[in-house]
PDB file of C-alpha atoms in Angstrom:
ATOM      1  CA  UNK B   1       3.375   3.860  -3.318  1.00 49.00           C
ATOM      2  CA  UNK B   2       0.589   5.035  -5.582  1.00 52.00           C
ATOM      3  CA  UNK B   3      -1.144   2.762  -7.915  1.00 54.00           C
ATOM      4  CA  UNK B   4      -2.856   4.204 -10.870  1.00 55.00           C
ATOM      5  CA  UNK B   5      -6.385   3.314 -11.858  1.00 57.00           C
ATOM      6  CA  UNK B   6      -4.954   1.316 -14.732  1.00 57.00           C
ATOM      7  CA  UNK B   7      -2.265  -0.284 -12.777  1.00 54.00           C
ATOM      8  CA  UNK B   8      -1.877  -4.028 -12.985  1.00 57.00           C
ATOM      9  CA  UNK B   9       0.904  -4.421 -10.683  1.00 55.00           C
ATOM     10  CA  UNK B  10       0.227  -6.677  -7.810  1.00 56.00           C
ATOM     11  CA  UNK B  11       1.679  -5.055  -4.537  1.00 54.00           C
ATOM     12  CA  UNK B  12       4.355  -7.348  -3.345  1.00 56.00           C
ATOM     13  CA  UNK B  13       4.471  -5.741   0.271  1.00 58.00           C
ATOM     14  CA  UNK B  14       1.995  -5.489   2.897  1.00 59.00           C
ATOM     15  CA  UNK B  15      -0.243  -2.321   2.876  1.00 65.00           C
ATOM     16  CA  UNK B  16      -0.713  -0.888   6.230  1.00 67.00           C
ATOM     17  CA  UNK B  17      -1.823   2.265   7.830  1.00 69.00           C
ATOM     18  CA  UNK B  18      -0.609   3.981  11.031  1.00 69.00           C
ATOM     19  CA  UNK B  19      -3.411   5.121  13.455  1.00 68.00           C
ATOM     20  CA  UNK B  20      -1.866   4.758  17.044  1.00 69.00           C
ATOM     21  CA  UNK B  21      -2.447   7.548  19.483  1.00 68.00           C
ATOM     22  CA  UNK B  22       1.385   8.399  19.439  1.00 70.00           C
ATOM     23  CA  UNK B  23       1.422   9.109  15.676  1.00 69.00           C
ATOM     24  CA  UNK B  24       0.309  12.209  13.913  1.00 73.00           C
ATOM     25  CA  UNK B  25      -3.420  11.389  14.258  1.00 74.00           C
ATOM     26  CA  UNK B  26      -6.025  13.948  15.549  1.00 78.00           C
ATOM     27  CA  UNK B  27      -8.474  12.309  17.963  1.00 78.00           C
ATOM     28  CA  UNK B  28     -12.006  11.554  16.565  1.00 84.00           C
ATOM     29  CA  UNK B  29     -15.401  11.027  18.032  1.00 88.00           C
ATOM     30  CA  UNK B  30     -17.014   7.876  19.374  1.00 90.00           C
ATOM     31  CA  UNK B  31     -18.943   5.790  16.819  1.00 92.00           C
ATOM     32  CA  UNK B  32     -22.477   4.345  17.141  1.00 96.00           C
ATOM     33  CA  UNK B  33     -21.712   0.781  15.676  1.00 96.00           C
ATOM     34  CA  UNK B  34     -25.446   0.185  15.322  1.00 97.00           C
ATOM     35  CA  UNK B  35     -25.908   3.236  13.319  1.00 97.00           C
ATOM     36  CA  UNK B  36     -22.967   2.284  11.011  1.00 97.00           C
ATOM     37  CA  UNK B  37     -24.348  -1.163  10.630  1.00 98.00           C
ATOM     38  CA  UNK B  38     -27.715   0.308   9.480  1.00 98.00           C
ATOM     39  CA  UNK B  39     -25.797   2.517   7.032  1.00 98.00           C
ATOM     40  CA  UNK B  40     -24.085  -0.583   5.631  1.00 98.00           C
ATOM     41  CA  UNK B  41     -27.235  -2.459   5.396  1.00 98.00           C
ATOM     42  CA  UNK B  42     -28.724   0.260   3.023  1.00 98.00           C
ATOM     43  CA  UNK B  43     -25.451   0.628   1.027  1.00 98.00           C
ATOM     44  CA  UNK B  44     -25.862  -0.843  -2.517  1.00 98.00           C
ATOM     45  CA  UNK B  45     -23.323  -3.563  -3.126  1.00 98.00           C
ATOM     46  CA  UNK B  46     -22.857  -5.223  -6.519  1.00 97.00           C
ATOM     47  CA  UNK B  47     -20.244  -7.011  -8.622  1.00 97.00           C
ATOM     48  CA  UNK B  48     -18.416  -5.057 -11.235  1.00 95.00           C
ATOM     49  CA  UNK B  49     -15.212  -4.960 -13.294  1.00 95.00           C
ATOM     50  CA  UNK B  50     -13.054  -2.218 -14.591  1.00 94.00           C
ATOM     51  CA  UNK B  51     -13.536  -1.933 -18.418  1.00 95.00           C
ATOM     52  CA  UNK B  52     -10.006  -2.782 -19.180  1.00 94.00           C
ATOM     53  CA  UNK B  53     -10.227  -6.032 -17.328  1.00 94.00           C
ATOM     54  CA  UNK B  54     -11.203  -9.218 -19.059  1.00 96.00           C
ATOM     55  CA  UNK B  55     -15.032 -10.171 -18.823  1.00 96.00           C
ATOM     56  CA  UNK B  56     -14.474 -13.026 -16.418  1.00 97.00           C
ATOM     57  CA  UNK B  57     -13.018 -10.795 -13.805  1.00 97.00           C
ATOM     58  CA  UNK B  58     -15.438  -9.613 -11.038  1.00 96.00           C
ATOM     59  CA  UNK B  59     -14.968  -7.427  -7.898  1.00 96.00           C
ATOM     60  CA  UNK B  60     -17.469  -7.158  -5.063  1.00 96.00           C
ATOM     61  CA  UNK B  61     -18.363  -3.793  -3.357  1.00 96.00           C
ATOM     62  CA  UNK B  62     -20.089  -0.508  -3.360  1.00 97.00           C
ATOM     63  CA  UNK B  63     -19.596   2.148  -6.023  1.00 96.00           C
ATOM     64  CA  UNK B  64     -17.513   4.936  -4.548  1.00 96.00           C
ATOM     65  CA  UNK B  65     -20.252   7.499  -5.080  1.00 96.00           C
ATOM     66  CA  UNK B  66     -22.661   5.350  -2.859  1.00 98.00           C
ATOM     67  CA  UNK B  67     -19.885   5.041  -0.254  1.00 97.00           C
ATOM     68  CA  UNK B  68     -19.421   8.788  -0.379  1.00 97.00           C
ATOM     69  CA  UNK B  69     -23.204   9.390  -0.126  1.00 97.00           C
ATOM     70  CA  UNK B  70     -23.397   6.977   2.908  1.00 97.00           C
ATOM     71  CA  UNK B  71     -20.297   8.093   4.937  1.00 96.00           C
ATOM     72  CA  UNK B  72     -18.887  11.249   3.338  1.00 92.00           C
ATOM     73  CA  UNK B  73     -15.553  10.641   5.194  1.00 90.00           C
ATOM     74  CA  UNK B  74     -13.461  12.738   2.473  1.00 86.00           C
ATOM     75  CA  UNK B  75     -14.478  15.011  -0.323  1.00 89.00           C
ATOM     76  CA  UNK B  76     -13.372  12.534  -3.040  1.00 91.00           C
ATOM     77  CA  UNK B  77     -16.306  10.519  -4.251  1.00 94.00           C
ATOM     78  CA  UNK B  78     -14.390   8.468  -6.787  1.00 94.00           C
ATOM     79  CA  UNK B  79     -12.479   6.378  -4.411  1.00 93.00           C
ATOM     80  CA  UNK B  80     -12.906   4.288  -1.231  1.00 94.00           C
ATOM     81  CA  UNK B  81     -10.139   4.873   1.322  1.00 92.00           C
ATOM     82  CA  UNK B  82      -9.173   1.375   2.514  1.00 91.00           C
ATOM     83  CA  UNK B  83      -8.475   2.747   6.043  1.00 91.00           C
ATOM     84  CA  UNK B  84     -12.135   3.836   6.105  1.00 94.00           C
ATOM     85  CA  UNK B  85     -13.376   0.638   4.762  1.00 96.00           C
ATOM     86  CA  UNK B  86     -11.399  -1.297   7.348  1.00 95.00           C
ATOM     87  CA  UNK B  87     -12.864   0.849  10.139  1.00 95.00           C
ATOM     88  CA  UNK B  88     -16.397   0.429   8.905  1.00 97.00           C
ATOM     89  CA  UNK B  89     -16.082  -3.362   8.671  1.00 98.00           C
ATOM     90  CA  UNK B  90     -14.617  -3.475  12.288  1.00 97.00           C
ATOM     91  CA  UNK B  91     -17.252  -1.403  13.880  1.00 97.00           C
ATOM     92  CA  UNK B  92     -19.938  -3.467  12.046  1.00 98.00           C
ATOM     93  CA  UNK B  93     -18.268  -6.672  13.512  1.00 98.00           C
ATOM     94  CA  UNK B  94     -18.361  -5.187  17.044  1.00 98.00           C
ATOM     95  CA  UNK B  95     -22.021  -4.169  16.665  1.00 98.00           C
ATOM     96  CA  UNK B  96     -22.907  -7.627  15.489  1.00 98.00           C
ATOM     97  CA  UNK B  97     -21.016  -9.314  18.141  1.00 98.00           C
ATOM     98  CA  UNK B  98     -22.865  -7.226  20.798  1.00 98.00           C
ATOM     99  CA  UNK B  99     -26.254  -8.030  19.207  1.00 98.00           C
ATOM    100  CA  UNK B 100     -25.294 -11.775  19.125  1.00 98.00           C
ATOM    101  CA  UNK B 101     -24.467 -11.422  22.979  1.00 98.00           C
ATOM    102  CA  UNK B 102     -27.674  -9.660  23.544  1.00 98.00           C
ATOM    103  CA  UNK B 103     -29.684 -12.327  21.649  1.00 98.00           C
ATOM    104  CA  UNK B 104     -27.891 -15.133  23.420  1.00 98.00           C
ATOM    105  CA  UNK B 105     -28.659 -13.803  26.725  1.00 98.00           C
ATOM    106  CA  UNK B 106     -32.249 -13.274  25.840  1.00 98.00           C
ATOM    107  CA  UNK B 107     -32.670 -16.739  24.612  1.00 98.00           C
ATOM    108  CA  UNK B 108     -31.158 -18.066  27.928  1.00 98.00           C
ATOM    109  CA  UNK B 109     -33.595 -15.868  29.830  1.00 97.00           C
ATOM    110  CA  UNK B 110     -36.451 -17.306  27.971  1.00 97.00           C
ATOM    111  CA  UNK B 111     -35.156 -20.923  28.248  1.00 97.00           C
ATOM    112  CA  UNK B 112     -34.956 -20.554  32.003  1.00 96.00           C
ATOM    113  CA  UNK B 113     -38.493 -18.855  32.123  1.00 95.00           C
ATOM    114  CA  UNK B 114     -39.891 -21.766  29.995  1.00 94.00           C
ATOM    115  CA  UNK B 115     -38.193 -24.425  32.182  1.00 92.00           C
ATOM    116  CA  UNK B 116     -39.667 -22.836  35.395  1.00 91.00           C
ATOM    117  CA  UNK B 117     -43.242 -22.898  33.876  1.00 87.00           C
ATOM    118  CA  UNK B 118     -43.204 -26.505  32.966  1.00 84.00           C
TER     119      UNK B 118
END
């Protein structure tokens, strides 16, 4: 299914992508989640609407050109591929989870150190 830029049709089905190792997918490289997180931190994100939408409608996200400048996943700088957006979100969640674990361990270490010194 392809929706045009001006399409106002709601997708009645679930949109999904195939990325399993047995499918026609070329293997890729490992990703540094912390680096991706830093890239997302610097990514301009704003609210916006398509010109044909009513004034009260707002979307939230980066402009496709900023996304392309940040990640360059494909040569098209006018769209954001949802497969890529999902991947970026997931790797950022993983990086944040690791960081929370690191900070939790550090707090626990400092708590024990403080208890011993009292």
